XYZ file of C-alpha atoms in Angstrom:
556
model
C -38.323 29.021 35.073
C -36.143 32.077 34.687
C -32.427 32.420 35.350
C -29.621 34.920 35.095
C -27.950 34.585 31.692
C -24.682 36.353 30.919
C -23.849 37.823 27.501
C -20.169 38.518 26.817
C -18.182 40.095 24.001
C -14.374 40.030 23.871
C -13.342 43.402 22.397
C -10.355 44.715 24.378
C -9.600 47.787 22.247
C -13.205 48.926 21.745
C -14.658 51.687 23.924
C -18.334 50.816 24.222
C -20.743 47.973 23.446
C -24.384 47.144 24.063
C -26.720 44.170 23.728
C -29.976 44.103 21.765
C -32.420 41.227 21.493
C -35.931 39.923 21.146
C -35.952 39.612 24.961
C -35.766 43.445 25.292
C -37.858 44.436 22.292
C -34.527 45.300 20.611
C -33.854 48.095 23.078
C -30.173 48.512 23.895
C -28.759 47.217 27.160
C -25.360 48.824 27.918
C -22.523 46.378 28.645
C -19.809 46.881 31.244
C -16.183 46.489 30.244
C -13.767 44.753 32.603
C -9.978 44.550 32.818
C -9.902 41.218 30.944
C -11.136 42.854 27.722
C -14.700 41.535 27.964
C -17.908 43.529 27.754
C -20.692 41.793 29.661
C -24.211 42.132 30.964
C -26.644 39.822 32.721
C -30.346 39.370 32.056
C -33.102 37.405 33.723
C -34.503 35.140 30.993
C -37.204 32.490 30.873
C -36.469 29.222 29.069
C -36.939 29.736 25.338
C -35.295 30.743 22.074
C -34.186 34.349 21.555
C -32.584 36.441 18.825
C -29.817 38.871 19.776
C -26.912 40.968 18.479
C -24.350 43.435 19.751
C -23.756 47.077 18.937
C -20.154 48.081 19.310
C -17.952 51.082 18.628
C -15.752 49.576 15.946
C -11.983 49.773 15.757
C -11.888 48.460 12.182
C -10.108 50.857 9.800
C -12.762 50.614 7.065
C -15.222 52.527 9.309
C -15.110 56.006 10.807
C -13.298 56.074 14.177
C -15.535 54.637 16.918
C -18.491 54.327 14.524
C -21.320 52.227 15.993
C -21.848 48.957 14.090
C -24.182 46.020 14.672
C -22.506 42.623 14.827
C -23.532 39.017 15.371
C -21.852 37.390 18.364
C -18.584 35.787 17.089
C -19.397 32.890 19.456
C -23.043 32.450 18.359
C -23.807 28.741 17.941
C -26.791 29.451 15.697
C -27.382 32.452 13.428
C -30.020 33.831 11.119
C -27.980 35.461 8.356
C -31.016 37.063 6.712
C -32.047 38.793 9.914
C -28.380 39.361 10.877
C -28.865 38.004 14.398
C -27.510 35.292 16.637
C -29.890 32.798 18.213
C -29.610 31.655 21.812
C -31.569 28.806 23.368
C -32.168 28.667 27.141
C -33.264 25.422 28.789
C -33.431 24.698 32.513
C -31.844 28.087 33.092
C -28.769 27.363 30.958
C -27.588 28.170 27.429
C -27.675 25.111 25.191
C -26.952 24.458 21.517
C -29.864 22.015 21.199
C -31.484 19.150 23.105
C -29.832 16.303 21.151
C -28.886 13.242 23.242
C -26.003 11.154 21.871
C -26.814 7.459 21.392
C -23.689 5.769 20.018
C -20.683 7.226 21.856
C -19.682 3.805 23.169
C -19.181 2.156 19.781
C -15.474 1.544 19.049
C -14.170 3.399 15.995
C -11.342 2.395 13.629
C -7.772 3.514 14.287
C -6.089 5.908 11.840
C -4.131 3.214 9.965
C -7.396 1.325 9.239
C -9.178 4.209 7.527
C -10.757 4.459 4.102
C -11.992 8.070 3.822
C -14.858 9.480 1.733
C -14.844 13.221 1.026
C -18.383 14.584 0.944
C -20.132 17.875 0.198
C -23.443 17.639 2.045
C -25.487 19.628 -0.493
C -24.225 17.676 -3.524
C -24.173 14.191 -1.990
C -27.910 13.575 -2.443
C -30.350 14.498 -5.176
C -29.043 14.256 -8.730
C -30.332 14.879 -12.251
C -33.293 12.516 -12.401
C -34.257 13.086 -8.801
C -37.135 15.535 -8.606
C -36.385 16.130 -4.928
C -33.626 18.673 -4.352
C -32.454 16.991 -1.112
C -28.921 17.886 -0.014
C -29.448 17.932 3.758
C -27.903 16.052 6.699
C -31.019 13.889 6.993
C -30.770 12.898 3.313
C -27.109 11.992 3.786
C -28.106 9.720 6.702
C -30.242 7.706 4.274
C -27.059 6.937 2.275
C -24.929 5.822 5.220
C -25.743 2.138 4.703
C -24.520 2.567 1.124
C -21.195 3.927 2.430
C -20.921 1.154 5.023
C -21.599 -1.479 2.328
C -18.890 0.074 0.148
C -16.498 -0.292 3.100
C -16.042 3.375 4.005
C -15.143 3.934 7.672
C -14.493 7.693 7.721
C -16.355 10.618 6.172
C -14.614 13.949 5.615
C -17.211 16.698 5.398
C -16.477 19.783 3.357
C -17.098 22.857 5.554
C -20.357 22.854 7.501
C -19.872 26.236 9.222
C -22.471 28.893 8.434
C -21.448 30.604 5.217
C -23.041 33.467 3.221
C -25.872 32.408 0.883
C -27.575 29.049 0.466
C -25.034 27.129 -1.611
C -21.265 27.203 -1.425
C -18.282 24.950 -0.866
C -18.012 26.755 2.478
C -14.375 27.869 2.403
C -15.233 31.471 3.281
C -16.432 31.072 6.868
C -18.408 33.877 8.456
C -19.618 32.197 11.670
C -17.241 29.642 13.162
C -19.438 28.273 15.945
C -22.651 28.055 13.889
C -23.561 25.324 11.388
C -24.752 25.843 7.822
C -28.514 26.271 8.144
C -29.329 25.189 4.561
C -28.185 21.642 5.491
C -30.477 21.359 8.511
C -30.362 22.056 12.229
C -27.516 21.551 14.716
C -29.403 18.506 16.025
C -29.602 17.125 12.459
C -25.818 17.378 12.143
C -25.375 15.600 15.479
C -27.767 12.881 14.351
C -25.727 12.458 11.149
C -22.488 12.124 13.161
C -24.144 9.768 15.662
C -25.534 7.612 12.844
C -22.053 7.467 11.293
C -20.637 6.349 14.640
C -23.339 3.671 14.973
C -21.956 2.142 11.742
C -18.308 2.419 12.825
C -17.720 5.432 10.553
C -15.612 8.311 11.859
C -16.430 11.917 10.940
C -13.818 14.549 10.081
C -14.618 18.191 9.516
C -12.934 20.720 7.287
C -11.366 23.457 9.420
C -10.763 26.819 7.745
C -8.403 28.650 10.084
C -6.278 30.594 7.614
C -8.850 33.167 6.497
C -12.468 34.265 6.881
C -15.264 35.932 4.992
C -15.046 39.750 4.769
C -18.122 40.092 6.989
C -16.991 37.799 9.762
C -17.976 39.570 13.031
C -14.314 39.853 14.076
C -13.703 41.920 10.919
C -16.392 44.370 12.001
C -15.323 44.613 15.646
C -11.577 45.257 15.376
C -10.075 44.055 12.125
C -6.379 44.459 12.909
C -6.628 42.820 16.341
C -7.400 39.392 14.850
C -6.078 39.690 11.292
C -2.973 40.644 9.367
C -3.338 44.248 8.281
C -2.118 43.420 4.779
C -1.898 40.265 2.701
C 0.193 37.661 4.546
C 1.926 36.617 1.293
C 1.699 39.517 -1.189
C 4.006 37.585 -3.553
C 1.325 34.872 -3.910
C -1.950 36.706 -4.639
C -3.525 33.651 -6.321
C -3.641 31.917 -2.956
C -5.307 34.776 -1.088
C -8.908 33.868 -0.208
C -9.887 36.540 2.272
C -8.695 38.350 5.416
C -6.071 36.175 7.118
C -5.832 35.458 10.844
C -2.722 36.973 12.410
C -1.260 34.238 14.604
C 1.786 36.405 15.373
C -0.147 39.183 17.083
C 0.378 39.183 20.856
C -1.567 41.404 23.238
C 0.967 42.109 25.987
C -1.519 43.805 28.264
C -3.795 40.746 28.423
C -1.048 38.171 27.773
C -3.092 36.671 24.929
C -2.647 35.912 21.247
C -6.125 36.877 20.006
C -6.290 34.663 16.909
C -4.909 31.674 18.876
C -7.539 32.178 21.548
C -10.454 32.438 19.135
C -9.566 29.530 16.848
C -8.547 27.365 19.818
C -12.009 27.959 21.287
C -13.567 27.048 17.917
C -11.723 23.722 17.722
C -12.463 22.722 21.316
C -16.129 23.569 20.799
C -16.461 21.400 17.678
C -14.695 18.425 19.234
C -16.745 18.572 22.426
C -20.141 19.670 21.078
C -20.186 17.641 17.839
C -18.025 14.634 18.824
C -15.957 14.863 15.631
C -13.061 12.439 15.136
C -10.620 14.516 13.108
C -9.994 17.806 11.324
C -8.693 18.538 7.833
C -6.835 21.844 8.191
C -7.363 23.943 5.063
C -4.590 26.056 3.466
C -1.796 25.061 5.861
C 0.914 26.335 3.494
C -0.648 29.808 3.587
C -1.302 29.687 7.342
C 2.396 28.868 7.782
C 2.632 28.775 11.572
C 3.723 25.362 12.846
C 3.932 26.519 16.467
C 0.268 27.517 16.394
C -0.789 24.380 14.498
C 1.011 22.154 16.995
C -0.863 23.837 19.848
C -4.154 23.689 17.933
C -3.730 19.984 17.182
C -3.306 19.392 20.930
C -6.534 21.316 21.610
C -8.313 19.089 19.088
C -7.163 15.950 20.861
C -8.692 17.033 24.170
C -11.590 14.736 23.365
C -14.749 14.133 25.280
C -14.038 10.415 24.933
C -10.943 8.208 24.736
C -11.054 7.616 20.990
C -8.705 8.129 18.045
C -8.361 11.572 16.464
C -6.727 12.562 13.168
C -5.280 15.989 12.316
C -4.802 16.273 8.547
C -3.093 19.093 6.640
C -4.057 20.362 3.238
C -0.638 21.660 2.213
C -0.192 21.959 -1.558
C 2.330 20.952 -2.720
C 2.445 18.291 -0.012
C 5.391 18.097 2.359
C 6.496 15.651 5.029
C 7.554 18.637 7.178
C 3.965 19.144 8.296
C 3.586 15.625 9.749
C 4.797 14.195 13.024
C 7.250 13.688 14.648
C 8.803 16.955 13.394
C 5.626 18.629 12.179
C 2.483 19.641 14.016
C -0.093 17.377 12.323
C -0.660 13.649 11.840
C -1.026 13.521 8.061
C -0.878 15.531 4.844
C -3.107 15.382 1.784
C -0.785 13.560 -0.639
C -1.223 15.802 -3.673
C 1.778 14.258 -5.407
C -0.044 10.884 -5.504
C -2.736 12.452 -7.696
C -0.162 14.514 -9.575
C 2.038 11.567 -10.595
C -0.462 8.699 -10.877
C -3.006 10.368 -13.207
C -0.540 11.065 -16.103
C 0.688 7.452 -15.848
C -2.775 5.970 -16.180
C -3.537 8.388 -19.019
C -0.507 7.022 -20.886
C 1.360 10.326 -20.928
C 4.543 9.124 -19.253
C 6.267 6.275 -17.472
C 8.722 7.348 -14.805
C 9.505 4.638 -12.290
C 11.045 7.056 -9.795
C 7.856 9.114 -9.621
C 5.651 6.034 -9.232
C 7.827 4.578 -6.478
C 7.944 7.897 -4.598
C 4.178 8.149 -4.262
C 3.533 4.440 -3.655
C 6.182 4.528 -0.911
C 5.984 8.023 0.649
C 8.969 7.177 2.872
C 10.994 8.174 -0.210
C 9.514 11.669 0.209
C 10.423 11.846 3.884
C 7.136 10.669 5.427
C 7.773 8.429 8.430
C 4.721 6.149 8.166
C 1.772 5.409 5.906
C -0.472 7.194 8.403
C 1.262 10.443 7.435
C -0.302 10.638 3.951
C -3.836 10.713 2.558
C -3.739 9.328 -1.008
C -6.385 10.306 -3.558
C -7.069 10.377 -7.274
C -9.354 13.403 -7.141
C -10.928 15.785 -4.629
C -13.399 18.663 -4.753
C -10.457 20.777 -5.965
C -9.242 18.395 -8.687
C -10.897 17.099 -11.834
C -12.427 13.665 -11.551
C -10.434 10.766 -13.031
C -13.049 10.109 -15.747
C -12.885 13.785 -16.717
C -9.060 13.562 -16.948
C -9.358 10.439 -19.106
C -12.092 11.945 -21.296
C -10.033 15.092 -21.851
C -7.430 12.801 -23.437
C -9.952 10.940 -25.583
C -10.138 7.846 -23.369
C -13.752 6.694 -22.985
C -15.896 3.602 -22.522
C -14.354 0.263 -21.661
C -10.843 1.664 -21.880
C -11.659 4.349 -19.284
C -13.183 1.799 -16.885
C -10.158 -0.496 -17.286
C -7.836 2.346 -16.279
C -10.115 3.400 -13.445
C -9.754 -0.102 -12.015
C -5.980 0.098 -12.371
C -5.767 3.291 -10.329
C -8.257 1.947 -7.790
C -5.873 -0.973 -7.229
C -2.944 1.425 -6.768
C -4.936 3.642 -4.390
C -5.928 0.722 -2.163
C -2.552 -1.063 -2.122
C -0.160 1.921 -1.847
C 1.326 2.936 1.478
C -0.892 5.623 2.985
C -4.545 6.190 3.807
C -6.862 6.084 0.765
C -9.517 8.743 0.202
C -12.322 8.832 -2.370
C -14.060 11.960 -3.612
C -17.781 11.168 -3.542
C -18.971 9.379 -6.685
C -15.440 8.308 -7.668
C -16.329 4.739 -6.730
C -18.855 4.426 -9.560
C -17.263 6.636 -12.212
C -18.855 10.056 -11.719
C -17.464 12.270 -14.481
C -18.924 15.757 -13.946
C -16.510 18.586 -14.533
C -15.216 20.467 -11.505
C -17.410 23.382 -10.496
C -16.186 26.564 -12.164
C -17.750 28.473 -9.323
C -18.031 27.409 -5.703
C -21.630 28.674 -5.738
C -22.736 26.294 -8.506
C -24.332 22.997 -7.340
C -22.794 19.815 -8.778
C -24.902 16.961 -7.440
C -23.454 13.519 -8.041
C -25.379 11.427 -10.568
C -26.645 8.405 -8.629
C -28.435 6.965 -11.713
C -24.982 6.066 -13.109
C -24.970 3.142 -10.673
C -27.706 1.516 -12.743
C -25.263 1.093 -15.662
C -23.490 -2.277 -15.741
C -19.974 -0.788 -16.155
C -20.461 1.734 -13.339
C -21.877 -0.885 -11.004
C -18.998 -3.212 -11.862
C -16.512 -0.455 -10.932
C -18.378 0.045 -7.642
C -18.078 -3.667 -6.832
C -14.389 -3.567 -7.730
C -13.862 -0.729 -5.242
C -15.890 -2.624 -2.651
C -13.660 -5.706 -3.043
C -10.438 -3.682 -2.930
C -11.564 -1.794 0.181
C -12.383 -5.125 1.872
C -8.919 -6.424 0.974
C -7.294 -3.295 2.361
C -9.245 -3.424 5.622
C -8.870 -7.146 6.255
C -5.335 -7.832 5.023
C -3.059 -6.111 7.507
C -0.121 -6.200 5.076
C -1.790 -3.223 3.374
C -1.924 -1.284 6.646
C 1.750 -1.854 7.385
C 4.703 0.399 6.520
C 6.373 -2.348 4.487
C 6.708 -2.084 0.715
C 9.395 -3.368 -1.644
C 9.630 -2.928 -5.404
C 11.009 -6.227 -6.692
C 10.458 -5.952 -10.438
C 10.903 -2.834 -12.559
C 10.859 -2.962 -16.356
C 10.906 0.447 -18.042
C 10.646 -1.033 -21.570
C 7.565 -3.114 -20.751
C 6.238 -0.310 -18.509
C 5.813 -2.791 -15.686
C 6.180 -2.360 -11.931
C 5.702 -5.001 -9.247
C 5.766 -4.534 -5.481
C 5.064 -6.517 -2.362
C 3.391 -5.389 0.860
C 3.769 -7.540 3.975
C 3.325 -7.744 7.677
C 5.681 -9.609 9.993
C 4.228 -13.072 10.687
C 1.410 -12.321 8.305
C 0.351 -12.606 4.728
C 1.940 -10.868 1.752
C 0.224 -8.940 -1.035
C 1.905 -8.617 -4.422
C 0.760 -6.031 -6.984
C 1.881 -6.258 -10.618
C 0.984 -3.307 -12.843
C 1.125 -3.031 -16.628
C 1.148 0.635 -17.708
C 1.611 -0.354 -21.380
C -1.007 -0.084 -24.131
C 0.200 -3.534 -25.283
C -0.713 -6.860 -23.722
C 2.213 -8.636 -22.100
C 2.023 -12.353 -22.961
C 3.849 -15.054 -20.985
C 5.674 -12.345 -19.080
C 8.063 -13.692 -16.455
C 8.152 -11.721 -13.198
C 11.483 -12.570 -11.547
C 12.349 -12.349 -7.839
C 8.752 -13.186 -6.911
C 8.501 -13.313 -3.097
C 8.477 -16.685 -1.365
C 5.309 -18.113 0.148
C 3.763 -21.550 0.582
C 0.797 -20.687 -1.652
C -0.044 -17.774 -3.893
C -3.533 -16.957 -5.072
C -4.706 -14.583 -7.806
C -6.905 -12.359 -5.681
C -9.358 -11.417 -8.468
C -9.958 -14.904 -9.852
C -9.495 -16.704 -6.498
C -7.304 -19.290 -8.234
C -3.971 -20.762 -7.134
C -0.887 -19.711 -9.106
C 2.394 -21.565 -9.505
C 5.623 -19.666 -8.953
C 8.542 -21.403 -10.664
C 12.301 -21.189 -10.155
C 12.523 -18.141 -12.436
C 9.449 -16.383 -11.060
C 5.822 -16.114 -12.041
C 4.811 -16.336 -15.689
C 1.566 -14.589 -16.552
C -0.338 -12.557 -19.137
C -1.078 -8.920 -18.388
C -3.715 -6.981 -20.293
C -2.990 -3.303 -21.149
C -3.414 -0.889 -18.225
C -4.286 -3.517 -15.667
C -3.106 -4.549 -12.229
C -2.950 -8.081 -10.886
C -3.004 -8.740 -7.163
C -1.671 -11.909 -5.543
C -2.174 -12.874 -1.912
C -0.147 -15.459 0.019
C -1.935 -17.884 2.323
């Protein structure tokens, strides 16, 4: 069948535009401009897949005035970067992204306070040194989803999956906001990955890069200063400039539109509705620095296709409670200070109770609830814990002991825990010096006894966190602080529920017959690791604590 298909290009300040495509043997079809700033034309097309692009008289200052340039549709949902064309698929007389049919939309997904997040780079998640197969695609990641479910993960945060230049990158320089990265697989493959996550009760968050774009983003070629700041948004901070920055202040009075708001709002709605994502991590929020826009954008994101939870997360470094609700525009902030304060403590470099208490109880930093922070030990941007330990000469058994200590802190602190892929079994690769350098995680490490033991430790802690609601509450009290012994003890609880006590020894010395006073009251206390009953006397609990270890006690 054939049908009338419309092609549109929003370019209010440009004088002329035309359409070219495989449907017209790449001959130009002039486009009409209307009062609303759109160029458009209509063609009769049979069902099928076509390549196309626009020619437009540019208004960008790096070209001659009104010079004709060829651009890919800024709204193209599939692109071929090598051919420099957009791809459109027509089925039953309508434009479609693909023919994927969702299978698992009805499965209930965990609420935000229940989450344990796993940050993943699709290309580096599968494969590895001894694996002859390169892998690194959505379909390969699907094969590992049972592994994540068994670990206890119930949310995956994907590093950017928008189409970026080249075949390998972290993806933080987006060129095509509606298209997916073709080196990972097709749009239908990505939907299958998300659907398969949902079938296992795992939510999927995407990384949203709305501060800046790649230099060859189509909007840059059409009319640079309509969508972007003319100059650097923060010239005093050149180290945090990553490319042309969207101008969220620009208002087109004639059309009553804020161009950058309109475009990025369309992007977010498209991803939520087309890909059924369950949350967005907003990159570079400190540089974007427009809370009014972010508040509006977060509302767009929550216009879901289904009544299910959504999570809007800020990457704002250094972290700040100002970005989270109720005052701020987003639900949560990456809790950089957790990483920043915890790592030196576990490396034995300092012991500052105030710093520890601040990050274990983010209310002391102004955050209203635990749902407002995402705690982590490392991310794609930060060195792995084992690398930090190794840099300080801490290896072997000692490194694994400390890794368990911080795992216990991560899973029992107030806030939502997040793992950087491979952290759960002691991956120790150095951070990529270049974002174009593959760093596949080394799955063979899991075959080592110590690494597998760490994995099981994480698995147990995650189960405790998910099943003991005291750890999802906003209640935390520090009841024993001993700066000389480098000891800290705190209790988490839920009204009419169980209590969880965590006792941490940050000392290189063993504490023998140590008395922990003011131990909370309960009918029975159990050492969670050994599953044995413990007796709490009049003066408190007397116990031995090995160097750099945490003990966890659960009331029942």
